[in-house]
Amino acid sequence: MHPQLDSPRFISCQEVIEALEQCHRRSYLERCFGICNNEKEALTKCLHEARMESQKHQILKRKEERKKVQDNWKKLKEDEYGDEQFLKKLLEREKAKKGN
């Protein structure tokens, strides 16, 4: 079973899709004996490659977005405690001195 083949994400597989559709227009008896199996396997392979490429692109996009979020959090912490969290370290040292 294949997904919707008219989706824009499968433009790279358009030739294989058309070949399979043309094969399916043949007689029922020919299709029963597997005349379209090669086209179907080629389509399955092409769709898999397209999906993997899409996933790879999405993973890279999410990594970039995550890095931006982490950079924003780091900037917020630096704004709150100063560069390299100097104020936080100083407060922790003072707290440790009072604890002893």
CSV table of C-alpha atoms in Angstrom, one decimal:
chain,number,residue,atom,x,y,z
A,1,MET,CA,0.0,0.0,0.0
A,2,HIS,CA,1.4,3.4,-1.0
A,3,PRO,CA,0.6,6.8,0.4
A,4,GLN,CA,-1.1,9.5,-1.7
A,5,LEU,CA,1.2,9.7,-4.7
A,6,ASP,CA,0.1,13.1,-5.9
A,7,SER,CA,1.8,14.7,-2.9
A,8,PRO,CA,4.5,17.3,-3.8
A,9,ARG,CA,7.1,15.4,-1.7
A,10,PHE,CA,7.1,12.6,-4.3
A,11,ILE,CA,8.0,14.7,-7.3
A,12,SER,CA,11.3,12.8,-7.6
A,13,CYS,CA,9.3,9.6,-8.2
A,14,GLN,CA,6.9,10.9,-10.8
A,15,GLU,CA,8.4,8.9,-13.7
A,16,VAL,CA,8.1,5.6,-11.7
A,17,ILE,CA,4.5,6.5,-10.6
A,18,GLU,CA,3.5,7.1,-14.3
A,19,ALA,CA,5.2,3.8,-15.3
A,20,LEU,CA,3.2,1.9,-12.7
A,21,GLU,CA,-0.1,3.6,-13.7
A,22,GLN,CA,0.6,2.8,-17.3
A,23,CYS,CA,1.3,-0.9,-16.4
A,24,HIS,CA,-2.0,-1.0,-14.4
A,25,ARG,CA,-3.9,0.0,-17.5
A,26,ARG,CA,-2.9,-3.4,-19.1
A,27,SER,CA,-5.2,-6.3,-19.0
A,28,TYR,CA,-6.3,-7.9,-15.8
A,29,LEU,CA,-4.8,-11.3,-16.7
A,30,GLU,CA,-1.3,-9.8,-17.3
A,31,ARG,CA,-1.4,-8.0,-14.0
A,32,CYS,CA,-2.4,-11.2,-12.2
A,33,PHE,CA,0.8,-12.8,-13.5
A,34,GLY,CA,2.9,-10.1,-12.0
A,35,ILE,CA,3.8,-8.0,-15.1
A,36,CYS,CA,3.8,-4.9,-13.0
A,37,ASN,CA,6.0,-6.2,-10.1
A,38,ASN,CA,9.2,-4.5,-11.3
A,39,GLU,CA,7.5,-1.1,-11.5
A,40,LYS,CA,5.9,-1.6,-8.1
A,41,GLU,CA,9.3,-2.5,-6.6
A,42,ALA,CA,10.9,0.5,-8.2
A,43,LEU,CA,8.2,2.7,-6.8
A,44,THR,CA,8.5,1.3,-3.3
A,45,LYS,CA,12.3,1.9,-3.4
A,46,CYS,CA,11.8,5.4,-4.8
A,47,LEU,CA,9.2,6.3,-2.1
A,48,HIS,CA,11.5,4.9,0.6
A,49,GLU,CA,14.4,7.1,-0.6
A,50,ALA,CA,12.1,10.1,-0.8
A,51,ARG,CA,10.9,9.5,2.7
A,52,MET,CA,14.4,9.0,4.1
A,53,GLU,CA,15.5,12.2,2.5
A,54,SER,CA,12.6,14.0,3.9
A,55,GLN,CA,13.3,12.6,7.4
A,56,LYS,CA,17.0,13.6,7.1
A,57,HIS,CA,15.9,17.1,6.2
A,58,GLN,CA,13.5,17.3,9.1
A,59,ILE,CA,16.1,16.0,11.6
A,60,LEU,CA,18.6,18.7,10.5
A,61,LYS,CA,15.9,21.3,10.7
A,62,ARG,CA,14.9,20.2,14.3
A,63,LYS,CA,18.5,20.2,15.4
A,64,GLU,CA,19.0,23.8,14.2
A,65,GLU,CA,15.8,24.8,15.9
A,66,ARG,CA,16.9,23.1,19.2
A,67,LYS,CA,20.2,24.8,19.0
A,68,LYS,CA,18.5,28.2,18.7
A,69,VAL,CA,16.4,27.4,21.7
A,70,GLN,CA,19.4,26.3,23.7
A,71,ASP,CA,21.3,29.5,22.7
A,72,ASN,CA,18.3,31.6,23.8
A,73,TRP,CA,18.3,29.8,27.2
A,74,LYS,CA,22.0,30.3,27.6
A,75,LYS,CA,21.7,34.0,26.7
A,76,LEU,CA,18.9,34.4,29.3
A,77,LYS,CA,21.0,32.8,32.0
A,78,GLU,CA,23.9,35.0,31.1
A,79,ASP,CA,21.7,38.1,31.3
A,80,GLU,CA,20.5,36.9,34.7
A,81,TYR,CA,23.9,36.0,36.2
A,82,GLY,CA,26.4,37.7,34.0
A,83,ASP,CA,29.0,36.2,31.7
A,84,GLU,CA,29.9,32.6,32.5
A,85,GLN,CA,27.4,32.8,35.3
A,86,PHE,CA,29.9,34.7,37.5
A,87,LEU,CA,27.2,36.0,39.9
A,88,LYS,CA,25.7,32.5,40.4
A,89,LYS,CA,29.1,31.1,41.2
A,90,LEU,CA,29.7,33.9,43.7
A,91,LEU,CA,26.4,33.3,45.3
A,92,GLU,CA,27.1,29.6,45.6
A,93,ARG,CA,30.5,30.3,47.2
A,94,GLU,CA,28.9,32.7,49.8
A,95,LYS,CA,26.2,30.1,50.5
A,96,ALA,CA,28.9,27.4,51.0
A,97,LYS,CA,30.8,29.7,53.4
A,98,LYS,CA,27.7,30.3,55.5
A,99,GLY,CA,27.0,26.6,55.6
A,100,ASN,CA,30.4,25.8,57.2
